[in-house]
Amino acid sequence: MPQRFGLYEDLSVMENMRLYAQLRGMDADRNADLFAELLDFTRLGPFTKRLAGKLSGGMKQKLGLACALMARPKVLLLDEPGVGVDPVSRQDLWRMVQALTDEGMAVVWSTAYLDEAERCESVLLLNQGQLLFDGPPQELTAQLEGRSFRLEDVGAERRAVLTQALDLPSVSDGVIQGAGVRVVLREGAQAEQLQALSDQARVELAQVPARFEDAFIDLLGGGPGGTSTLAERLPPVELGSDIAVSCRNLTKRFGEFTATDNVSFEVQKGEIFGLLGPNGAGKSTTFKMLCGLLKPTAGEAHVVGHDLRRATGAAKSRLGYMAQKFSLYGLLSVQQNLEFSAGVYGLEGNTRRERIAEMIETFDLGDWLSATPDSLPLGHKQRLALACSLMHRPPVLFLDEPTSGVDPITRREFWTHINGLARKGVTIMVTTHFMDEAEYCDRVAMLSRAQLIALDTPDALKRSAVSPGTTRPDHGGRLHSPGGVVRPRAGGRHMNGATMHKDGSDSLQTDLRRFDLRRLIALVTKESYQALRDPSTLLIAFVLPVVLLLLFAYAVSLDAKNVRVGVVLESPGAAAQELAAAFAGTRFLDAYFAHDRREVADKLVSGDLRGYVVIPQDFEQRLAQRGSEPLVQIVTDGSYPNTANYVENYARGVVQSWRAGLDVGAPAQAVMLEPRYWFNPELESRRALIPGAIAIVMTIIGTMLTALVVAREWERGTMEAVLSTPASVAEILIGKLLPYFVLGMLSTLGAAALAVFVFGVPMRGSLAALLLLSAVFMVPALGQGLLISSLARNQFLAAQIALFTGFLPAFMLSGFLYEIDAMPAPIRAITLVVPARYFVDSLKTVFLAGDIWAVFLPNLAAMAAIGGLFFVIAKRATRKNLE
């Protein structure tokens, strides 16, 4: 069972189980009893039709375990199955594993949760690839006998006392436990220094039983210390109110599902406030509403005086957010991620450089600056994420399971910084599944089934669990107990009583602009690094054009049907009239009649006609004279060579058929056809196809690549981090577009150079016209990609939509391969909204005919209009939240 959920989220519980049964070589239809047993064992029976992606974290782990057990293995390997899983679900996992081991199955369980390791029969402790201990956990715990103590009822000064204790030479490790402080002495040390600290703080010092976690930390040489260098450099936080975060009757519904139901609480300045509950209880939804990432269905929320219903940008500039899922950019180096975070929050000059250097030193990132985040150990990934969220020194910090999956030493390091920040007045909201981490919180709010069921200090909640009577939540979200109603801590005031500016302004005015050039530069720089380091992007931009040009230069031959041609009737005679009527009578040609060659010549240049036939003035006289050959001229558009051949052959056939019906005594061969090909006299297919291939390449770069890049960000969780910053939607969209606009233009220049210098396609127009046409075409191409990305948040779906709405229409309905005039009327109507139609026509003109602005200007207007429409829709569809 892998560490990361590895089942198919778009399959149901039963479909996943059947799939894994079949992969194990089992007949799913003949093993109904096994399925029923596993469903009962994992308690997933009521959820067989639910998609795996809709399961809670604990239920996903149970489903993964069920699929791992499908073939009744002798040995079961579980790679950190408890990471990100709430304590209730972890108990269920342990219940199931205990039952399996009772039946004789061998289970190897890797974990960073030391309370889980303590329950194992035997443990292997590894550090940096070396085995430090092998044996029963009780054997290691016994080595700490008499070295674990607790400073009782320290209260509000417990963070300061912990810092002092950890600075003592005799102390190896220490943690906060509710109102008390637990410390471990070093081997051979005496308790005199600890007793002196106890006397100084006027609290009781009591010896307590050792824990396996104490022994583990001691084996590694002790904890990281109690002083946060980050917090030491931070000036005290000044707010205009004692209340930093508040929510009243906060509710969020997704359709008929209620994720958060009528939640109310207040968080004081400098308080560490924990949000606890099982998976699916509504913790993350509440968190994201307070960060401005989700819009509440009902109720209200305030952060440092800003109403999140109206001033989300102002609120986001005053908070730091560390997402549950690692959300930094894997294609950027550690240094570049730090630079991006500083830029997106508007830091510049010496301040920018000093903050980045401060984070590198504080979180020990100096040796990793050129590495990518994906290559970092998990602990360093989390350090980098925390550094980026603290870059702008926010007065409010949101941490969504910040230590999930990291080792105990790194967890202690994180809490050293968190404690130090709180002492400087930073308000911290944290979600966690580590119950020992909840002990660090001043107060905790417990959610269950979207409702607030308890709100108090950790010690008070523990006492309520052993008190007589039962507890139950009322409709207001408070907790009833025999002693009365437990309410938020006294002394707090609601935000309406705070002395904040009425307009919600603060000192960070530059971060509150709707458009900030520094943020835009940071976004463009980040996107450029990603584009340059993504092999698929470079292949599409610079290798695909070469492949397509080679393909259409040497491997493709085309034909055309139902082409519109002109018939110039200069002779008024009856025979000429009959020949003209013969052109009108064929269903293979669409004849346009005229009496002036200039009229049809203009239509040929503008693209309305693909050729024309001239019946000259002396046609009747030459026809009447024996031995004389009546002349009929055929002029065709050589930029479409297959069409030119088609027009010539059918025109010749019409004339010969008409001549065969005459009884004038002259052979049919006496009528001579003199074809003339414009724009492409050699009738080489490559000269017509290669300009169109450039349009296909730019469609891929503009539409498909843009859609896939944004969708990839949603999949990796990086989009969530950007949305939590003050960057506006316009900045995010422009930051995405500019690098791919430049990439598309460079690709166009490269393809044009290949066309002219390698494949011999003439360039009769100007380079300026080519660049202008390409730049305008990138507007609808990029806009369509953004629109797709606003609808699809995974790469597979984005690729499918881009394929069916971008690439295929450009390939099939643009006139690149098939004549638009030969298509049925409904399909021709669809081509009017295909941007590539206008670009293909313009490219063929600029390459083969020259700068004909009568063709360019309508095409430019059409492309700009379609692109503007795409951008307007994409702008409205892209919200700065996760909805």
PDB file of C-alpha atoms in Angstrom, residues 32-248:
ATOM      1  CA  ALA A  32     -18.510 -12.035  -3.852  1.00  0.00           C
ATOM      2  CA  ASP A  33     -17.902 -13.461  -0.371  1.00  0.00           C
ATOM      3  CA  LEU A  34     -14.383 -11.982  -0.270  1.00  0.00           C
ATOM      4  CA  PHE A  35     -15.715  -8.610  -1.403  1.00  0.00           C
ATOM      5  CA  ALA A  36     -18.385  -8.666   1.286  1.00  0.00           C
ATOM      6  CA  GLU A  37     -15.791  -9.634   3.889  1.00  0.00           C
ATOM      7  CA  LEU A  38     -13.437  -6.805   2.908  1.00  0.00           C
ATOM      8  CA  LEU A  39     -16.247  -4.248   2.787  1.00  0.00           C
ATOM      9  CA  ASP A  40     -17.388  -5.279   6.232  1.00  0.00           C
ATOM     10  CA  PHE A  41     -13.805  -5.329   7.506  1.00  0.00           C
ATOM     11  CA  THR A  42     -13.139  -1.785   6.270  1.00  0.00           C
ATOM     12  CA  ARG A  43     -16.665  -0.507   6.985  1.00  0.00           C
ATOM     13  CA  LEU A  44     -17.017   0.642   3.394  1.00  0.00           C
ATOM     14  CA  GLY A  45     -20.184  -1.349   2.723  1.00  0.00           C
ATOM     15  CA  PRO A  46     -22.489   1.702   2.531  1.00  0.00           C
ATOM     16  CA  PHE A  47     -20.154   3.495   0.113  1.00  0.00           C
ATOM     17  CA  THR A  48     -19.614   0.984  -2.704  1.00  0.00           C
ATOM     18  CA  LYS A  49     -21.059   3.343  -5.354  1.00  0.00           C
ATOM     19  CA  ARG A  50     -19.179   6.443  -4.190  1.00  0.00           C
ATOM     20  CA  LEU A  51     -16.266   7.609  -6.341  1.00  0.00           C
ATOM     21  CA  ALA A  52     -12.911   7.117  -4.655  1.00  0.00           C
ATOM     22  CA  GLY A  53     -12.115  10.791  -5.192  1.00  0.00           C
ATOM     23  CA  LYS A  54     -15.134  11.707  -3.069  1.00  0.00           C
ATOM     24  CA  LEU A  55     -13.971   9.686  -0.057  1.00  0.00           C
ATOM     25  CA  SER A  56     -12.423  11.240   3.027  1.00  0.00           C
ATOM     26  CA  GLY A  57      -8.730  10.690   3.715  1.00  0.00           C
ATOM     27  CA  GLY A  58      -9.417   7.885   6.176  1.00  0.00           C
ATOM     28  CA  MET A  59     -11.840   6.136   3.842  1.00  0.00           C
ATOM     29  CA  LYS A  60      -9.312   6.345   1.016  1.00  0.00           C
ATOM     30  CA  GLN A  61      -6.736   4.617   3.210  1.00  0.00           C
ATOM     31  CA  LYS A  62      -9.241   1.901   4.073  1.00  0.00           C
ATOM     32  CA  LEU A  63     -10.023   1.378   0.399  1.00  0.00           C
ATOM     33  CA  GLY A  64      -6.307   1.197  -0.352  1.00  0.00           C
ATOM     34  CA  LEU A  65      -5.942  -1.414   2.372  1.00  0.00           C
ATOM     35  CA  ALA A  66      -8.880  -3.410   0.995  1.00  0.00           C
ATOM     36  CA  CYS A  67      -7.311  -3.486  -2.472  1.00  0.00           C
ATOM     37  CA  ALA A  68      -3.918  -4.449  -0.983  1.00  0.00           C
ATOM     38  CA  LEU A  69      -5.597  -7.331   0.837  1.00  0.00           C
ATOM     39  CA  MET A  70      -7.434  -8.530  -2.243  1.00  0.00           C
ATOM     40  CA  ALA A  71      -5.223 -11.600  -2.795  1.00  0.00           C
ATOM     41  CA  ARG A  72      -4.893 -12.472   0.925  1.00  0.00           C
ATOM     42  CA  PRO A  73      -1.132 -11.782   1.078  1.00  0.00           C
ATOM     43  CA  LYS A  74       1.246 -13.335   3.607  1.00  0.00           C
ATOM     44  CA  VAL A  75       3.121 -10.046   4.059  1.00  0.00           C
ATOM     45  CA  LEU A  76       1.559  -6.578   4.032  1.00  0.00           C
ATOM     46  CA  LEU A  77       3.750  -3.482   3.484  1.00  0.00           C
ATOM     47  CA  LEU A  78       2.127  -0.218   4.570  1.00  0.00           C
ATOM     48  CA  ASP A  79       4.029   2.955   3.657  1.00  0.00           C
ATOM     49  CA  GLU A  80       2.910   5.624   6.143  1.00  0.00           C
ATOM     50  CA  PRO A  81      -0.802   4.783   5.969  1.00  0.00           C
ATOM     51  CA  GLY A  82      -1.625   7.230   8.772  1.00  0.00           C
ATOM     52  CA  VAL A  83      -0.281  10.392   7.090  1.00  0.00           C
ATOM     53  CA  GLY A  84      -3.039  12.967   6.743  1.00  0.00           C
ATOM     54  CA  VAL A  85      -5.569  10.655   8.395  1.00  0.00           C
ATOM     55  CA  ASP A  86      -7.533  11.753  11.441  1.00  0.00           C
ATOM     56  CA  PRO A  87      -7.070   9.932  14.776  1.00  0.00           C
ATOM     57  CA  VAL A  88     -10.429   8.145  14.508  1.00  0.00           C
ATOM     58  CA  SER A  89      -9.558   6.652  11.129  1.00  0.00           C
ATOM     59  CA  ARG A  90      -6.079   5.773  12.382  1.00  0.00           C
ATOM     60  CA  GLN A  91      -7.703   3.794  15.183  1.00  0.00           C
ATOM     61  CA  ASP A  92      -9.764   1.968  12.556  1.00  0.00           C
ATOM     62  CA  LEU A  93      -6.616   1.174  10.564  1.00  0.00           C
ATOM     63  CA  TRP A  94      -4.947  -0.177  13.683  1.00  0.00           C
ATOM     64  CA  ARG A  95      -7.999  -2.273  14.481  1.00  0.00           C
ATOM     65  CA  MET A  96      -7.860  -3.833  11.024  1.00  0.00           C
ATOM     66  CA  VAL A  97      -4.105  -4.412  11.122  1.00  0.00           C
ATOM     67  CA  GLN A  98      -4.338  -5.974  14.582  1.00  0.00           C
ATOM     68  CA  ALA A  99      -6.953  -8.391  13.279  1.00  0.00           C
ATOM     69  CA  LEU A 100      -4.697  -9.314  10.355  1.00  0.00           C
ATOM     70  CA  THR A 101      -1.685  -9.973  12.573  1.00  0.00           C
ATOM     71  CA  ASP A 102      -3.858 -12.089  14.879  1.00  0.00           C
ATOM     72  CA  GLU A 103      -4.554 -14.287  11.838  1.00  0.00           C
ATOM     73  CA  GLY A 104      -0.810 -14.691  11.193  1.00  0.00           C
ATOM     74  CA  MET A 105      -0.141 -12.025   8.582  1.00  0.00           C
ATOM     75  CA  ALA A 106       3.207 -10.201   8.855  1.00  0.00           C
ATOM     76  CA  VAL A 107       2.814  -6.403   8.664  1.00  0.00           C
ATOM     77  CA  VAL A 108       5.565  -3.845   8.107  1.00  0.00           C
ATOM     78  CA  TRP A 109       4.278  -0.330   8.915  1.00  0.00           C
ATOM     79  CA  SER A 110       6.440   2.711   8.218  1.00  0.00           C
ATOM     80  CA  THR A 111       5.415   5.841  10.088  1.00  0.00           C
ATOM     81  CA  ALA A 112       6.473   9.233  11.413  1.00  0.00           C
ATOM     82  CA  TYR A 113       3.845   8.989  14.178  1.00  0.00           C
ATOM     83  CA  LEU A 114       5.707   7.709  17.226  1.00  0.00           C
ATOM     84  CA  ASP A 115       2.495   6.836  19.071  1.00  0.00           C
ATOM     85  CA  GLU A 116       1.878   4.357  16.222  1.00  0.00           C
ATOM     86  CA  ALA A 117       5.415   2.981  16.490  1.00  0.00           C
ATOM     87  CA  GLU A 118       4.917   2.496  20.226  1.00  0.00           C
ATOM     88  CA  ARG A 119       2.096   0.047  19.480  1.00  0.00           C
ATOM     89  CA  CYS A 120       4.282  -2.217  17.334  1.00  0.00           C
ATOM     90  CA  GLU A 121       5.802  -5.444  18.668  1.00  0.00           C
ATOM     91  CA  SER A 122       9.196  -4.492  17.269  1.00  0.00           C
ATOM     92  CA  VAL A 123      10.560  -1.253  15.837  1.00  0.00           C
ATOM     93  CA  LEU A 124      13.458  -0.324  13.584  1.00  0.00           C
ATOM     94  CA  LEU A 125      14.579   3.290  14.100  1.00  0.00           C
ATOM     95  CA  LEU A 126      16.285   4.739  11.032  1.00  0.00           C
ATOM     96  CA  ASN A 127      18.124   8.040  10.712  1.00  0.00           C
ATOM     97  CA  GLN A 128      19.921   9.169   7.531  1.00  0.00           C
ATOM     98  CA  GLY A 129      19.928   5.611   6.253  1.00  0.00           C
ATOM     99  CA  GLN A 130      21.390   4.092   9.426  1.00  0.00           C
ATOM    100  CA  LEU A 131      19.718   1.703  11.851  1.00  0.00           C
ATOM    101  CA  LEU A 132      19.848   3.188  15.361  1.00  0.00           C
ATOM    102  CA  PHE A 133      17.662   0.729  17.244  1.00  0.00           C
ATOM    103  CA  ASP A 134      16.104  -2.690  16.673  1.00  0.00           C
ATOM    104  CA  GLY A 135      13.836  -4.179  19.291  1.00  0.00           C
ATOM    105  CA  PRO A 136      10.622  -3.773  21.288  1.00  0.00           C
ATOM    106  CA  PRO A 137       9.698  -0.097  21.866  1.00  0.00           C
ATOM    107  CA  GLN A 138       9.438  -0.700  25.630  1.00  0.00           C
ATOM    108  CA  GLU A 139      13.119  -1.561  25.696  1.00  0.00           C
ATOM    109  CA  LEU A 140      14.097   1.871  24.341  1.00  0.00           C
ATOM    110  CA  THR A 141      11.584   3.709  26.548  1.00  0.00           C
ATOM    111  CA  ALA A 142      13.018   2.051  29.665  1.00  0.00           C
ATOM    112  CA  GLN A 143      16.338   3.781  29.020  1.00  0.00           C
ATOM    113  CA  LEU A 144      14.723   7.118  29.954  1.00  0.00           C
ATOM    114  CA  GLU A 145      13.439   5.998  33.341  1.00  0.00           C
ATOM    115  CA  GLY A 146      13.627   8.922  35.790  1.00  0.00           C
ATOM    116  CA  ARG A 147      14.518  11.549  33.156  1.00  0.00           C
ATOM    117  CA  SER A 148      11.043  12.837  32.164  1.00  0.00           C
ATOM    118  CA  PHE A 149       9.474  15.737  34.094  1.00  0.00           C
ATOM    119  CA  ARG A 150       6.546  18.095  33.802  1.00  0.00           C
ATOM    120  CA  LEU A 151       6.228  21.705  34.932  1.00  0.00           C
ATOM    121  CA  GLU A 152       2.590  21.810  36.019  1.00  0.00           C
ATOM    122  CA  ASP A 153       0.032  24.561  35.351  1.00  0.00           C
ATOM    123  CA  VAL A 154       2.428  27.049  33.802  1.00  0.00           C
ATOM    124  CA  GLY A 155      -0.464  28.713  31.986  1.00  0.00           C
ATOM    125  CA  ALA A 156       0.018  31.746  29.769  1.00  0.00           C
ATOM    126  CA  GLU A 157       3.808  31.749  30.254  1.00  0.00           C
ATOM    127  CA  ARG A 158       4.310  28.190  29.051  1.00  0.00           C
ATOM    128  CA  ARG A 159       5.926  29.230  25.734  1.00  0.00           C
ATOM    129  CA  ALA A 160       8.469  31.412  27.506  1.00  0.00           C
ATOM    130  CA  VAL A 161       9.130  28.681  30.082  1.00  0.00           C
ATOM    131  CA  LEU A 162       9.642  26.096  27.335  1.00  0.00           C
ATOM    132  CA  THR A 163      12.190  28.359  25.648  1.00  0.00           C
ATOM    133  CA  GLN A 164      14.077  28.793  28.909  1.00  0.00           C
ATOM    134  CA  ALA A 165      13.984  25.061  29.628  1.00  0.00           C
ATOM    135  CA  LEU A 166      15.343  24.111  26.218  1.00  0.00           C
ATOM    136  CA  ASP A 167      18.214  26.563  26.656  1.00  0.00           C
ATOM    137  CA  LEU A 168      19.364  24.695  29.781  1.00  0.00           C
ATOM    138  CA  PRO A 169      22.429  22.491  29.165  1.00  0.00           C
ATOM    139  CA  SER A 170      20.830  19.674  31.162  1.00  0.00           C
ATOM    140  CA  VAL A 171      17.656  19.506  29.035  1.00  0.00           C
ATOM    141  CA  SER A 172      17.533  17.298  25.945  1.00  0.00           C
ATOM    142  CA  ASP A 173      13.990  17.904  24.756  1.00  0.00           C
ATOM    143  CA  GLY A 174      10.789  19.665  25.700  1.00  0.00           C
ATOM    144  CA  VAL A 175       7.225  20.140  24.489  1.00  0.00           C
ATOM    145  CA  ILE A 176       4.108  21.976  25.598  1.00  0.00           C
ATOM    146  CA  GLN A 177       1.324  19.838  27.042  1.00  0.00           C
ATOM    147  CA  GLY A 178      -1.727  22.021  27.485  1.00  0.00           C
ATOM    148  CA  ALA A 179      -1.051  24.354  30.407  1.00  0.00           C
ATOM    149  CA  GLY A 180       2.131  22.477  31.340  1.00  0.00           C
ATOM    150  CA  VAL A 181       5.607  21.929  29.904  1.00  0.00           C
ATOM    151  CA  ARG A 182       7.127  18.445  29.535  1.00  0.00           C
ATOM    152  CA  VAL A 183      10.938  18.199  29.531  1.00  0.00           C
ATOM    153  CA  VAL A 184      13.494  15.403  29.235  1.00  0.00           C
ATOM    154  CA  LEU A 185      16.896  15.542  30.894  1.00  0.00           C
ATOM    155  CA  ARG A 186      20.059  14.510  29.111  1.00  0.00           C
ATOM    156  CA  GLU A 187      21.675  11.239  30.093  1.00  0.00           C
ATOM    157  CA  GLY A 188      23.529  11.661  33.388  1.00  0.00           C
ATOM    158  CA  ALA A 189      22.139  15.177  34.028  1.00  0.00           C
ATOM    159  CA  GLN A 190      20.588  16.178  37.343  1.00  0.00           C
ATOM    160  CA  ALA A 191      17.357  18.084  37.898  1.00  0.00           C
ATOM    161  CA  GLU A 192      18.836  21.048  39.815  1.00  0.00           C
ATOM    162  CA  GLN A 193      18.626  23.505  36.866  1.00  0.00           C
ATOM    163  CA  LEU A 194      15.112  22.352  36.088  1.00  0.00           C
ATOM    164  CA  GLN A 195      14.079  22.750  39.711  1.00  0.00           C
ATOM    165  CA  ALA A 196      15.484  26.283  39.743  1.00  0.00           C
ATOM    166  CA  LEU A 197      13.411  27.119  36.678  1.00  0.00           C
ATOM    167  CA  SER A 198      10.359  25.642  38.384  1.00  0.00           C
ATOM    168  CA  ASP A 199      10.954  27.802  41.446  1.00  0.00           C
ATOM    169  CA  GLN A 200      11.442  30.879  39.288  1.00  0.00           C
ATOM    170  CA  ALA A 201       8.148  30.263  37.490  1.00  0.00           C
ATOM    171  CA  ARG A 202       6.481  29.344  40.817  1.00  0.00           C
ATOM    172  CA  VAL A 203       5.071  26.099  39.486  1.00  0.00           C
ATOM    173  CA  GLU A 204       5.308  22.493  40.592  1.00  0.00           C
ATOM    174  CA  LEU A 205       7.902  20.143  39.050  1.00  0.00           C
ATOM    175  CA  ALA A 206       6.685  16.538  38.859  1.00  0.00           C
ATOM    176  CA  GLN A 207       8.354  13.399  37.519  1.00  0.00           C
ATOM    177  CA  VAL A 208       6.253  11.642  34.860  1.00  0.00           C
ATOM    178  CA  PRO A 209       6.561   8.293  33.048  1.00  0.00           C
ATOM    179  CA  ALA A 210       8.793   8.252  30.001  1.00  0.00           C
ATOM    180  CA  ARG A 211       7.299   8.027  26.508  1.00  0.00           C
ATOM    181  CA  PHE A 212       8.636   6.257  23.463  1.00  0.00           C
ATOM    182  CA  GLU A 213       8.789   9.628  21.668  1.00  0.00           C
ATOM    183  CA  ASP A 214      11.016  10.986  24.467  1.00  0.00           C
ATOM    184  CA  ALA A 215      13.370   8.070  23.948  1.00  0.00           C
ATOM    185  CA  PHE A 216      13.393   8.516  20.170  1.00  0.00           C
ATOM    186  CA  ILE A 217      14.328  12.223  20.387  1.00  0.00           C
ATOM    187  CA  ASP A 218      16.974  11.493  23.016  1.00  0.00           C
ATOM    188  CA  LEU A 219      18.445   8.765  20.794  1.00  0.00           C
ATOM    189  CA  LEU A 220      18.822  11.366  18.005  1.00  0.00           C
ATOM    190  CA  GLY A 221      20.713  13.712  20.322  1.00  0.00           C
ATOM    191  CA  GLY A 222      17.839  15.870  21.541  1.00  0.00           C
ATOM    192  CA  GLY A 223      15.515  18.449  20.065  1.00  0.00           C
ATOM    193  CA  PRO A 224      16.393  21.542  18.012  1.00  0.00           C
ATOM    194  CA  GLY A 225      16.257  24.049  20.894  1.00  0.00           C
ATOM    195  CA  GLY A 226      13.679  26.591  21.975  1.00  0.00           C
ATOM    196  CA  THR A 227      14.791  29.878  20.368  1.00  0.00           C
ATOM    197  CA  SER A 228      13.387  30.867  16.968  1.00  0.00           C
ATOM    198  CA  THR A 229      15.888  33.026  15.083  1.00  0.00           C
ATOM    199  CA  LEU A 230      13.058  33.907  12.713  1.00  0.00           C
ATOM    200  CA  ALA A 231      10.864  35.266  15.505  1.00  0.00           C
ATOM    201  CA  GLU A 232      13.804  37.081  17.105  1.00  0.00           C
ATOM    202  CA  ARG A 233      14.162  39.218  13.974  1.00  0.00           C
ATOM    203  CA  LEU A 234      10.455  39.970  13.774  1.00  0.00           C
ATOM    204  CA  PRO A 235       9.216  43.240  15.305  1.00  0.00           C
ATOM    205  CA  PRO A 236       6.179  43.003  17.596  1.00  0.00           C
ATOM    206  CA  VAL A 237       2.917  42.872  15.678  1.00  0.00           C
ATOM    207  CA  GLU A 238       0.659  45.885  16.046  1.00  0.00           C
ATOM    208  CA  LEU A 239      -3.035  45.546  15.250  1.00  0.00           C
ATOM    209  CA  GLY A 240      -5.892  47.939  15.789  1.00  0.00           C
ATOM    210  CA  SER A 241      -7.853  45.297  17.677  1.00  0.00           C
ATOM    211  CA  ASP A 242      -7.431  42.441  20.108  1.00  0.00           C
ATOM    212  CA  ILE A 243      -9.329  40.219  17.657  1.00  0.00           C
ATOM    213  CA  ALA A 244      -7.343  39.124  14.600  1.00  0.00           C
ATOM    214  CA  VAL A 245      -9.738  36.595  13.032  1.00  0.00           C
ATOM    215  CA  SER A 246     -13.449  36.147  13.532  1.00  0.00           C
ATOM    216  CA  CYS A 247     -16.329  34.378  11.863  1.00  0.00           C
ATOM    217  CA  ARG A 248     -20.030  34.465  12.610  1.00  0.00           C
TER     218      ARG A 248
END
